[in-house]
Tab-separated table of C-alpha atoms in Angstrom:
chain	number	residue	atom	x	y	z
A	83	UNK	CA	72.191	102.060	111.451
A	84	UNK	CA	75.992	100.677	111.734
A	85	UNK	CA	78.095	103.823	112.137
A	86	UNK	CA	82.386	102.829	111.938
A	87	UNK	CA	84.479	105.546	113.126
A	88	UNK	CA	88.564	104.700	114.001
A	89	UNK	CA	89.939	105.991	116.427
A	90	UNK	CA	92.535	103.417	117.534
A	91	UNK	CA	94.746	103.243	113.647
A	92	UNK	CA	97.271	101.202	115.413
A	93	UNK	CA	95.448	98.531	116.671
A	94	UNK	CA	93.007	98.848	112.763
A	95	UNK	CA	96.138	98.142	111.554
A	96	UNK	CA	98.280	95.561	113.810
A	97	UNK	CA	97.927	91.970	112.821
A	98	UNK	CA	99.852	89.850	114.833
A	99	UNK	CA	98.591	91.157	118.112
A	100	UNK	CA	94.877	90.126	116.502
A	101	UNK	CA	96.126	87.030	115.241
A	102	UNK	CA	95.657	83.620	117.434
A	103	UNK	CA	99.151	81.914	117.549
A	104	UNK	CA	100.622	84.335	115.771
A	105	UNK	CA	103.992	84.034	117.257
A	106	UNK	CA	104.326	81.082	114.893
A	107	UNK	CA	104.876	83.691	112.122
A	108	UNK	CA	107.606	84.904	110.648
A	109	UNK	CA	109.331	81.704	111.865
A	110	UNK	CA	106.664	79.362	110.392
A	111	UNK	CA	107.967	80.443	106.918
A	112	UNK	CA	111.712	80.010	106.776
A	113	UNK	CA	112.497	76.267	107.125
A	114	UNK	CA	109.692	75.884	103.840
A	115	UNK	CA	111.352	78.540	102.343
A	116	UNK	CA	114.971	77.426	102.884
A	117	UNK	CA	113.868	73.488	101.777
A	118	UNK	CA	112.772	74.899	98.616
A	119	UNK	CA	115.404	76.935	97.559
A	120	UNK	CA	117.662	73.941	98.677
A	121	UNK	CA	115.502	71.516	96.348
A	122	UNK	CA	115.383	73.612	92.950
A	123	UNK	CA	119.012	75.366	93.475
A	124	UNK	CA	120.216	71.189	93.807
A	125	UNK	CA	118.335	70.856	90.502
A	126	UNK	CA	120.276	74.257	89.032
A	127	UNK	CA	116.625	75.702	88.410
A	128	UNK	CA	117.547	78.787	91.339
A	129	UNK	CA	119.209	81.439	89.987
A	130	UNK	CA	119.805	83.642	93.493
A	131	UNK	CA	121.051	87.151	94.231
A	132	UNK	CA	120.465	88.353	90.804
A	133	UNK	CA	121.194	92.306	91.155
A	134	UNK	CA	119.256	94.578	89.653
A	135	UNK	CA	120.566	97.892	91.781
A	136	UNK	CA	122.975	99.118	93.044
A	137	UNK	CA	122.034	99.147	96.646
A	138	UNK	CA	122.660	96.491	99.376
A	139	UNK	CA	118.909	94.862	99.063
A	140	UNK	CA	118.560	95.018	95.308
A	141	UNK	CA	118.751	91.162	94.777
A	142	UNK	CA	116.092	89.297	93.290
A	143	UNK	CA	115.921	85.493	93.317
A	144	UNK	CA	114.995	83.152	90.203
A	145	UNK	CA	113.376	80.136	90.204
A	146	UNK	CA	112.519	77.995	87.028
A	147	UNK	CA	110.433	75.123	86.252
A	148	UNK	CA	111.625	72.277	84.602
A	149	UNK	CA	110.767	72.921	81.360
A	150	UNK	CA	110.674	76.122	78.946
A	151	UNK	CA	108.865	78.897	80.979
A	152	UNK	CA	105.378	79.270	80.033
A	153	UNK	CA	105.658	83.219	81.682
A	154	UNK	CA	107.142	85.217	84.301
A	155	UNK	CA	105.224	86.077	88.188
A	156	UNK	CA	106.636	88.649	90.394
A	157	UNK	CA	106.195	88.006	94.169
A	158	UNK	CA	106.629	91.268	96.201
A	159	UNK	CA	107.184	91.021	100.131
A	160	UNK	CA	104.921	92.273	102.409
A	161	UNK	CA	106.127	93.486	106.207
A	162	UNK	CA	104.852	97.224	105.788
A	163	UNK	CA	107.674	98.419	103.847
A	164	UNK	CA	110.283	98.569	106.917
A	165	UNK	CA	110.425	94.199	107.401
A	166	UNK	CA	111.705	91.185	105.540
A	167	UNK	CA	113.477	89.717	102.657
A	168	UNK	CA	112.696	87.810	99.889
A	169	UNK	CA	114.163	84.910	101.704
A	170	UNK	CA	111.264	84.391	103.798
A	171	UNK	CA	108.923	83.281	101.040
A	172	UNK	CA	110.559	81.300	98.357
A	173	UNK	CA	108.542	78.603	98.896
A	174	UNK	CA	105.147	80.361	97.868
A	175	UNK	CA	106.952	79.681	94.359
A	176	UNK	CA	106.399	76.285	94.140
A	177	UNK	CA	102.270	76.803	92.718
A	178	UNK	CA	103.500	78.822	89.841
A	179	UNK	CA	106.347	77.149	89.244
A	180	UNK	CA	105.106	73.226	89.205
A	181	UNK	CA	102.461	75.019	86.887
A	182	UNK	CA	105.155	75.948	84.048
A	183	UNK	CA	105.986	79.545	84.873
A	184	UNK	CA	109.242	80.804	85.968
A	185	UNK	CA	108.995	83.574	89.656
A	186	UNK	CA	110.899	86.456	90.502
A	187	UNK	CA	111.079	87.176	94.183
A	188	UNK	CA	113.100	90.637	94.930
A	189	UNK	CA	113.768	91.972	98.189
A	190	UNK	CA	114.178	95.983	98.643
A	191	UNK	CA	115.477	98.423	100.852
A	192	UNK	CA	113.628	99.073	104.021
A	193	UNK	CA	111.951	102.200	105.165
A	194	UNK	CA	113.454	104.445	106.979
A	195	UNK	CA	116.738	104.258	105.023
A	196	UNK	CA	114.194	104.849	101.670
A	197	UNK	CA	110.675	106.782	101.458
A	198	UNK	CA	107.990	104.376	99.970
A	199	UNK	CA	108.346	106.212	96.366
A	200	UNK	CA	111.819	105.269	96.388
A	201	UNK	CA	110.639	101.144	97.005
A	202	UNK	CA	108.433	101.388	93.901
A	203	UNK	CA	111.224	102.990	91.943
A	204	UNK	CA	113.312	99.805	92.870
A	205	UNK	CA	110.374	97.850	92.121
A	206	UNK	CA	110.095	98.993	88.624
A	207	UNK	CA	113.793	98.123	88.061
A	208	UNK	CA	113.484	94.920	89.843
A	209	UNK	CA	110.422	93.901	87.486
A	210	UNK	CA	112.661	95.102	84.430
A	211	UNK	CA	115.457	93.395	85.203
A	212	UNK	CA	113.306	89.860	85.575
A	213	UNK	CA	111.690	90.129	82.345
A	214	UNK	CA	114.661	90.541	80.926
A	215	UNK	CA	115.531	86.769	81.627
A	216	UNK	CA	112.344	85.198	80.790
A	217	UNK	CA	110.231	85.913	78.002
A	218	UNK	CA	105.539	85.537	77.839
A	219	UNK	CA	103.253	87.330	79.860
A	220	UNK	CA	104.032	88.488	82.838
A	221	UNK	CA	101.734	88.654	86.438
A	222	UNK	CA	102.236	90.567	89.449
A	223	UNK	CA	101.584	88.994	92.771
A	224	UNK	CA	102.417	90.777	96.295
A	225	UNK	CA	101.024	90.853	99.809
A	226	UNK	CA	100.231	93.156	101.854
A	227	UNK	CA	102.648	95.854	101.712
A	228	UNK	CA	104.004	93.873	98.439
A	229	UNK	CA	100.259	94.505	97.157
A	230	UNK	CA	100.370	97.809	97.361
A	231	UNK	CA	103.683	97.868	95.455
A	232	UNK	CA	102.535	95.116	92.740
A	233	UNK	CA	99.334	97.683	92.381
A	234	UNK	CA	101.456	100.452	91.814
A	235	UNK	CA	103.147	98.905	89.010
A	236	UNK	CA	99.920	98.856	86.999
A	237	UNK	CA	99.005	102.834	86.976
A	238	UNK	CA	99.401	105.618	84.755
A	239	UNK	CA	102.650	106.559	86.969
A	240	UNK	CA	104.273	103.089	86.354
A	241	UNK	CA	107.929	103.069	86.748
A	242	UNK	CA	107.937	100.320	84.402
A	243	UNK	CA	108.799	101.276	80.765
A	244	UNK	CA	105.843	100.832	78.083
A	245	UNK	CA	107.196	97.352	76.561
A	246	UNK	CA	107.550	95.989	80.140
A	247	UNK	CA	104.056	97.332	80.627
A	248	UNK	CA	102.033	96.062	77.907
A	249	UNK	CA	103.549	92.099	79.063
A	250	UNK	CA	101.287	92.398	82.317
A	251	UNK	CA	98.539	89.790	82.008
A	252	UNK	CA	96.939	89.916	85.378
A	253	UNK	CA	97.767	91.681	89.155
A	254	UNK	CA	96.900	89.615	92.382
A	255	UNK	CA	96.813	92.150	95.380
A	256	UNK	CA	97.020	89.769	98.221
A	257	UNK	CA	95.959	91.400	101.755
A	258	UNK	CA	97.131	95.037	100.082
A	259	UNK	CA	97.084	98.533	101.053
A	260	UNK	CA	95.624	100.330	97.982
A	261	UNK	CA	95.481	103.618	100.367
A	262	UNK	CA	98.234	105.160	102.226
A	263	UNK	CA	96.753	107.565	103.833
A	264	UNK	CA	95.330	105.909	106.854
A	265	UNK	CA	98.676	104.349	107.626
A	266	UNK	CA	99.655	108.354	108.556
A	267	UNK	CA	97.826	107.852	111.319
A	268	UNK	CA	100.031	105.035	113.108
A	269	UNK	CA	102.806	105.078	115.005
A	270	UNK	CA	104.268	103.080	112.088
A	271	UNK	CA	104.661	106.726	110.113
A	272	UNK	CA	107.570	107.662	112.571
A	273	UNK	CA	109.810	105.359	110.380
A	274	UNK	CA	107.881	105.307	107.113
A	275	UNK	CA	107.628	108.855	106.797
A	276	UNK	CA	104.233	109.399	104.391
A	277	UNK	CA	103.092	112.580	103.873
A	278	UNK	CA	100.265	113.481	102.215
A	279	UNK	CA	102.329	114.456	99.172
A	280	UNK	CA	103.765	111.240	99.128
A	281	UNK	CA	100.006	109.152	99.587
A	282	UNK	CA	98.436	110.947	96.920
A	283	UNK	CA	101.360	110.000	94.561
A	284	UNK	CA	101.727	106.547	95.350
A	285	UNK	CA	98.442	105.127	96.450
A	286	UNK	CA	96.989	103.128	93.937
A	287	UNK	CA	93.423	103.534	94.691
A	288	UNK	CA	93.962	107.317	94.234
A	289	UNK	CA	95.632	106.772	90.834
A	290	UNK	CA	94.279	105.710	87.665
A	291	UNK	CA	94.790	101.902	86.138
A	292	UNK	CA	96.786	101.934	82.961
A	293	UNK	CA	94.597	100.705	80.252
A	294	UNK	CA	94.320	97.027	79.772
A	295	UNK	CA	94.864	96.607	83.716
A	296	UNK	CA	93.405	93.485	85.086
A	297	UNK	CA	93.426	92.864	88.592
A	298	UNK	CA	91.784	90.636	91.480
A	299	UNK	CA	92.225	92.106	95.142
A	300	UNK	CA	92.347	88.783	97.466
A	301	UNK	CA	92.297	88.654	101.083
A	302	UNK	CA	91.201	86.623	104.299
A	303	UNK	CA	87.888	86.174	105.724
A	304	UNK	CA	89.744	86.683	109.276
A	305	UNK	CA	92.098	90.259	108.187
A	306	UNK	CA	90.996	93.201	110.152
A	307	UNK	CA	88.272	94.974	108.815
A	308	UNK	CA	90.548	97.659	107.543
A	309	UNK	CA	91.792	95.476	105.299
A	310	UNK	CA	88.799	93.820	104.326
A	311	UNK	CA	87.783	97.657	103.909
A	312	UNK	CA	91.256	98.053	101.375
A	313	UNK	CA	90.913	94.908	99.842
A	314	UNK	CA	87.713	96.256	98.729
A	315	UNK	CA	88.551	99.569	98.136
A	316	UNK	CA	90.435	99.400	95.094
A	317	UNK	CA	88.656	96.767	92.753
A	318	UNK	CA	85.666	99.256	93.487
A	319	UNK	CA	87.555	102.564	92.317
A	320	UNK	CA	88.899	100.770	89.198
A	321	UNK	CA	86.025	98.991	87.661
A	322	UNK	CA	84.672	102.589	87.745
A	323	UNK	CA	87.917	104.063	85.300
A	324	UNK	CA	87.548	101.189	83.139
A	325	UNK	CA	90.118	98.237	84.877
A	326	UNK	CA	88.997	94.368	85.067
A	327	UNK	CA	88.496	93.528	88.343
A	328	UNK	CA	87.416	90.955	91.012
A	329	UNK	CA	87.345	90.758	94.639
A	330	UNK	CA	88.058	87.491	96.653
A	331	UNK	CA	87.818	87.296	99.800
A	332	UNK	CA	88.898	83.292	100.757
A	333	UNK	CA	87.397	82.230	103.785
A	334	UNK	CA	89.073	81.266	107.419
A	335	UNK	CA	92.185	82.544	106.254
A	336	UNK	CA	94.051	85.622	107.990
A	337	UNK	CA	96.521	88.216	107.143
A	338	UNK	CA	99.769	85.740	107.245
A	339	UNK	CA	98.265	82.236	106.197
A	340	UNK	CA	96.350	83.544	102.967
A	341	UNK	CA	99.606	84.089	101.152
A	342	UNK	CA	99.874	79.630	101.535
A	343	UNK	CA	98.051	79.297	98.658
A	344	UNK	CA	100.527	80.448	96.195
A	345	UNK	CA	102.590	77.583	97.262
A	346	UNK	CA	99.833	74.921	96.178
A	347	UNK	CA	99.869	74.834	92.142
A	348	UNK	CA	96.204	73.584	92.291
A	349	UNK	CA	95.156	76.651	94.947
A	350	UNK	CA	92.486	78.981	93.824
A	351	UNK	CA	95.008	82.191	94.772
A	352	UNK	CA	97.493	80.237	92.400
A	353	UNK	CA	95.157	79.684	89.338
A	354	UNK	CA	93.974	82.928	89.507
A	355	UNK	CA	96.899	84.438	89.396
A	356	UNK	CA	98.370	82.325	86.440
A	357	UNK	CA	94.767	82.850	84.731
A	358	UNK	CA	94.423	83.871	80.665
């Protein structure tokens, strides 16, 4: 009989130091991401540093395909909440965009100037604000931290209003964290500041789906077992309280190369997520 008990939550939870090569990343993504927004903003299809706060990081950027958008995705950032902008990954556009639909990539203020509740509150707005400015269905896509955010968005507690709601076609949790809770136990919750107040209320797999909700939880054959373990974890919980769910896990991909596929319009990640 396997028995799994963590003691280490640090090293359950650190991905680069478990990643071969992984001082490539975050560096591997910006030229990509700069070429792109380069190539469509030349074309005038990038709208950029679209505010939809007031606060420093409430931009969003706004690309377009070259025709009349078929729908709207949402990309939310990963980098546990405290790391990143949305310049790092404009380039993971190009699948849903050479496929017809227009993507909204917003960046948002870092932890420990803002408590995770207060990200998904920007979140909502940021969401709002993009459908707005393009009209269809509308899917959420986000990874890793960003999954637990583009989760969020699709529970009773949404901070999305009920018309922004009902648009939501389909969720893609890439590499998320449904469950907060466990990140408490890292050294990581000196500057994100979770309490269990604060994980009960905004930890999707402890919150019910909004009717309707439709989501596939995708991650890496080569992610740490934890998040193999939450990648799991909330397409199990849901089916149960009535959600449509799947659970893909791609293989020989890890933690920061299984968000590539979004950039390939012909990508299983990217279909998916652009799915009827």
């Amino acid at each position: 009989m396997l028995k799994r008990h963590i003691a280490d939550w640090d090293g359950a939870y650190a991905n680069g130091a478990n990643i071969a090569g992984s001082d490539r990343w975050p560096a591997a993504w910006i030229e990509p991401a700069q070429a792109f927004r380069g190539a469509l903003s030349a074309e005038g299809r990038a709208r950029l540093d679209i505010a939809y706060g007031g606060g420093r990081r409430n931009r969003l950027d706004l690309f377009l395909p070259s025709t009349t958008p078929k729908g709207l995705v949402v990309f939310i950032h990963g980098g546990y909440w405290m790391a990143f902008d949305k310049s790092f990954w404009s380039h993971l556009a190009n699948g849903a965009v050479s496929s017809g639909f227009a993507v909204a990539m917003p960046s948002y203020t870092l932890c420990p100037e803002i408590r995770i509740a207060g990200i998904v509150q920007e979140m909502g707005a940021a969401i709002s604000k993009a459908a707005e400015m393009v009209d269809g269905p509308l899917m959420l896509t986000g990874h890793s931290a960003g999954g637990h955010l583009a989760s969020r968005m699709v529970t009773t507690t949404t901070p999305l209003a009920a018309d922004v709601a009902r648009r939501i076609r389909h969720v893609v949790s890439i590499s998320g964290v449904h469950d907060l809770r466990p990140i408490m136990q890292t050294e990581m919750n000196a500057t994100l500041a979770i309490d269990e107040q604060e994980a009960l209320a905004e930890s999707p797999g402890l919150l019910r789906p909004m009717d309707g909700a439709r989501i596939t939880c995708w991650a890496g054959g080569g992610e740490r077992a934890e998040f193999l373990r939450q990648n799991a974890l909330l397409a199990n919980i849901w089916t149960g309280l009535g959600a449509a769910t799947s659970t893909v896990v791609e293989p020989d991909q890890h933690h920061y190369s299984i968000v590539d596929g979004l950039a390939d319009p012909a990508h299983p990640l990217t279909r998916s997520l652009i799915s009827e």
